Every structure is written in C-alpha cells, then in structure tokens.
Amino acid sequence: PCRAGSRRLLKLDPSENQDSSSSWKGLLEQGISLFNRRCYAEAVRVFEESLRRGAVGEEVRCFLAHACVSAGEQCLLAGELDGAEGCLRRAFQVDAGSARGHAVLGALLKERGHLKRARLEYEEAVRLDPDAVDARLGLARLLSEEGDREGAEAHTRAAVKAGPRASVSIESI
C-alpha cells in the first residue's frame, strides 16, 4: 500500500520515472498541482490520463489513490454520498491498503446508517495504520454511541497520542 501522507502536499520524486515521456510527465505535474490546490476530482482525471498515456511506477498509483480518497472525502463532506462511494471504490482498485480510504469509507457507511460495516472499516484503517487519527476518532465516536465508553476512551487517547491535531476529550465525542 501507499504509505505517503494523506493530505500533505504531493511531490514528484525526480529519481522515479527517469525514462518518462514529456506528455504524461507534464500531466503528472499538473495533477500534483491540482491536488495541492485541493482540486481532487480534477487531479484524479489528470492522474488517470497520465496512466493512459503510459505513466508507470508506484508513485503514480499512489498519487491517484490519494486523489481518489481525497475526492471521496470532499464528496462525503458535501453530502454527495454516491459520489464519495464511487471515488472510494476507484481508490481501492488502485490501493486496497489505504488506511485513510477505509476511514473515509467508515464515515460514509456511518452516514448511511450501516454501523456494523462502518465499525469494520474503521477497525481495518486502524489495523493498517495504528496512527490513523481520523480512523481512531471515528471509531471512538461509534463506540461511544454504542455505549462502549472504555473502548471510545482508548481510541481517543491513541488518537491524541498519534497526532497533535487530535487534541480532543472524550466529552467531545
């Protein structure tokens, strides 16, 4: 699976794809620029086109997977659940081991009322990346709603330990 950061800026590693043709390399740089400006759906289209034009390498697939997950998260936040599902489906075709993808899918399933499946997705995200703050917080909220205060507190503590942006208390869950 791709291990690069989920929402951080993407950068093209110049050592990768040394034999690249300018047509897809330019597209790749355009896709990275779009991603970094949070134009995720457009970045997905550009990364897909770079692959159609012959782009190779794990880095390209990681860029595409990250853009798909980010586009799915944007759709979810906008209430476009079907769009989010489509983006996540494509992300998992490219990178089935995306912890962030599983966390976003957990949020989508929770939004749709599929709480057991949401819990499984959050748990998978945590299994893939024990420091996945969003997954831990999503799982903590779900456990709290189920009445498992102890489990909710454990995941909240783990989230706070994993990342400073997770400075929340169990009362906020």
Short mmCIF file of C-alpha atoms in Angstrom, two decimals:
data_model
loop_
_atom_site.label_atom_id
_atom_site.label_comp_id
_atom_site.label_asym_id
_atom_site.label_seq_id
_atom_site.Cartn_x
_atom_site.Cartn_y
_atom_site.Cartn_z
CA PRO A 1 0.00 0.00 0.00
CA CYS A 2 0.95 3.62 -0.44
CA ARG A 3 2.47 4.97 2.76
CA ALA A 4 2.72 8.64 1.84
CA GLY A 5 0.86 11.17 3.99
CA SER A 6 -2.80 11.52 3.30
CA ARG A 7 -3.44 15.24 2.97
CA ARG A 8 0.07 16.60 2.73
CA LEU A 9 1.37 18.12 -0.43
CA LEU A 10 2.38 15.69 -3.14
CA LYS A 11 5.80 15.94 -4.72
CA LEU A 12 7.22 14.19 -7.72
CA ASP A 13 10.38 12.26 -6.96
CA PRO A 14 12.76 13.11 -9.80
CA SER A 15 14.54 9.75 -9.42
CA GLU A 16 11.33 7.92 -10.32
CA ASN A 17 10.22 7.59 -13.94
CA GLN A 18 13.57 8.65 -15.44
CA ASP A 19 12.52 7.45 -18.90
CA SER A 20 9.25 9.33 -18.85
CA SER A 21 7.79 10.94 -21.91
CA SER A 22 7.06 14.62 -21.58
CA SER A 23 3.36 14.14 -22.40
CA TRP A 24 2.50 12.18 -19.29
CA LYS A 25 5.14 13.75 -17.07
CA GLY A 26 3.57 17.15 -17.70
CA LEU A 27 0.17 15.68 -16.83
CA LEU A 28 1.61 14.21 -13.66
CA GLU A 29 2.96 17.59 -12.61
CA GLN A 30 -0.42 19.16 -13.45
CA GLY A 31 -2.19 16.53 -11.33
CA ILE A 32 0.13 17.22 -8.40
CA SER A 33 -0.55 20.94 -8.72
CA LEU A 34 -4.31 20.32 -8.74
CA PHE A 35 -4.05 18.02 -5.72
CA ASN A 36 -2.03 20.57 -3.78
CA ARG A 37 -4.72 23.17 -4.53
CA ARG A 38 -7.35 20.70 -3.21
CA CYS A 39 -8.92 20.21 -6.66
CA TYR A 40 -9.08 16.48 -6.04
CA ALA A 41 -11.63 15.38 -8.65
CA GLU A 42 -9.70 17.21 -11.35
CA ALA A 43 -6.44 15.69 -10.07
CA VAL A 44 -7.99 12.22 -10.36
CA ARG A 45 -8.89 12.87 -14.00
CA VAL A 46 -5.39 14.12 -14.79
CA PHE A 47 -3.66 11.21 -12.99
CA GLU A 48 -5.92 8.75 -14.86
CA GLU A 49 -4.97 10.39 -18.16
CA SER A 50 -1.27 10.21 -17.28
CA LEU A 51 -1.68 6.45 -16.76
CA ARG A 52 -3.49 6.12 -20.11
CA ARG A 53 -0.54 7.91 -21.74
CA GLY A 54 1.94 5.45 -20.32
CA ALA A 55 2.94 6.73 -16.88
CA VAL A 56 4.48 3.95 -14.83
CA GLY A 57 5.59 3.42 -11.27
CA GLU A 58 4.19 3.02 -7.82
CA GLU A 59 4.41 6.74 -7.21
CA VAL A 60 1.83 7.46 -9.93
CA ARG A 61 -0.57 4.89 -8.49
CA CYS A 62 -0.13 6.38 -5.01
CA PHE A 63 -0.90 9.86 -6.32
CA LEU A 64 -4.06 8.53 -7.96
CA ALA A 65 -5.14 6.64 -4.84
CA HIS A 66 -4.61 9.68 -2.60
CA ALA A 67 -6.51 11.91 -5.01
CA CYS A 68 -9.41 9.42 -5.18
CA VAL A 69 -9.67 9.21 -1.38
CA SER A 70 -9.47 12.99 -1.06
CA ALA A 71 -12.14 13.45 -3.74
CA GLY A 72 -14.30 10.90 -1.91
CA GLU A 73 -13.87 12.78 1.34
CA GLN A 74 -14.84 16.05 -0.37
CA CYS A 75 -17.97 14.40 -1.78
CA LEU A 76 -18.84 12.98 1.64
CA LEU A 77 -18.46 16.38 3.30
CA ALA A 78 -20.69 17.89 0.62
CA GLY A 79 -23.35 15.23 1.23
CA GLU A 80 -22.76 13.56 -2.14
CA LEU A 81 -22.70 10.01 -0.80
CA ASP A 82 -22.90 8.21 -4.14
CA GLY A 83 -20.04 10.32 -5.49
CA ALA A 84 -17.99 9.54 -2.39
CA GLU A 85 -18.63 5.83 -2.81
CA GLY A 86 -17.51 5.92 -6.45
CA CYS A 87 -14.31 7.74 -5.60
CA LEU A 88 -13.50 5.31 -2.80
CA ARG A 89 -14.25 2.30 -5.00
CA ARG A 90 -11.67 3.60 -7.50
CA ALA A 91 -9.17 4.32 -4.71
CA PHE A 92 -9.41 0.71 -3.51
CA GLN A 93 -8.88 -0.58 -7.07
CA VAL A 94 -5.57 1.27 -7.06
CA ASP A 95 -4.58 0.75 -3.40
CA ALA A 96 -6.64 -1.70 -1.35
CA GLY A 97 -4.47 -0.98 1.68
CA SER A 98 -5.34 2.70 2.08
CA ALA A 99 -5.94 3.29 5.78
CA ARG A 100 -7.35 6.73 5.07
CA GLY A 101 -9.63 5.22 2.42
CA HIS A 102 -11.00 2.75 4.95
CA ALA A 103 -11.53 5.57 7.46
CA VAL A 104 -13.45 7.67 4.92
CA LEU A 105 -15.47 4.61 3.91
CA GLY A 106 -16.25 4.07 7.61
CA ALA A 107 -17.58 7.63 7.81
CA LEU A 108 -19.63 7.10 4.64
CA LEU A 109 -21.14 3.88 5.96
CA LYS A 110 -21.90 5.52 9.30
CA GLU A 111 -23.65 8.36 7.46
CA ARG A 112 -25.76 5.77 5.63
CA GLY A 113 -26.63 4.04 8.89
CA HIS A 114 -24.56 0.89 8.31
CA LEU A 115 -22.95 1.00 11.75
CA LYS A 116 -21.54 -2.55 11.87
CA ARG A 117 -19.88 -2.16 8.49
CA ALA A 118 -18.63 1.30 9.46
CA ARG A 119 -17.01 -0.15 12.56
CA LEU A 120 -15.27 -2.83 10.48
CA GLU A 121 -13.88 -0.17 8.13
CA TYR A 122 -12.60 1.98 10.99
CA GLU A 123 -11.03 -1.11 12.58
CA GLU A 124 -9.37 -2.02 9.28
CA ALA A 125 -7.99 1.51 8.97
CA VAL A 126 -6.53 1.27 12.48
CA ARG A 127 -5.09 -2.17 11.70
CA LEU A 128 -3.41 -0.79 8.57
CA ASP A 129 -2.18 2.35 10.33
CA PRO A 130 -2.34 2.42 14.14
CA ASP A 131 -1.62 6.18 14.00
CA ALA A 132 -4.62 6.93 11.74
CA VAL A 133 -6.12 9.75 13.80
CA ASP A 134 -9.33 10.13 11.77
CA ALA A 135 -10.00 6.40 11.93
CA ARG A 136 -9.39 6.27 15.67
CA LEU A 137 -11.67 9.25 16.29
CA GLY A 138 -14.38 7.85 14.02
CA LEU A 139 -14.18 4.53 15.80
CA ALA A 140 -14.23 6.29 19.18
CA ARG A 141 -17.41 8.17 18.23
CA LEU A 142 -19.04 4.97 17.03
CA LEU A 143 -18.07 3.06 20.17
CA SER A 144 -19.35 5.91 22.32
CA GLU A 145 -22.70 5.80 20.52
CA GLU A 146 -22.81 2.04 21.12
CA GLY A 147 -22.23 2.64 24.83
CA ASP A 148 -18.66 1.34 24.90
CA ARG A 149 -17.15 4.25 26.82
CA GLU A 150 -13.98 2.34 27.69
CA GLY A 151 -13.29 1.50 24.03
CA ALA A 152 -14.10 5.06 22.99
CA GLU A 153 -11.69 6.47 25.57
CA ALA A 154 -8.92 4.07 24.50
CA HIS A 155 -9.20 5.12 20.84
CA THR A 156 -9.41 8.79 21.78
CA ARG A 157 -6.22 8.50 23.85
CA ALA A 158 -4.49 6.69 20.99
CA ALA A 159 -5.59 9.41 18.56
CA VAL A 160 -4.30 12.18 20.81
CA LYS A 161 -1.00 10.33 21.20
CA ALA A 162 -0.75 9.84 17.42
CA GLY A 163 -1.31 13.42 16.40
CA PRO A 164 -1.45 16.87 17.93
CA ARG A 165 -4.46 17.87 15.82
CA ALA A 166 -6.44 15.25 17.70
CA SER A 167 -6.45 17.18 20.95
CA VAL A 168 -9.98 16.26 21.92
CA SER A 169 -11.58 14.98 25.07
CA ILE A 170 -13.94 12.07 25.40
CA GLU A 171 -16.67 14.58 26.26
CA SER A 172 -16.50 15.97 22.71
CA ILE A 173 -17.17 12.56 21.21
#
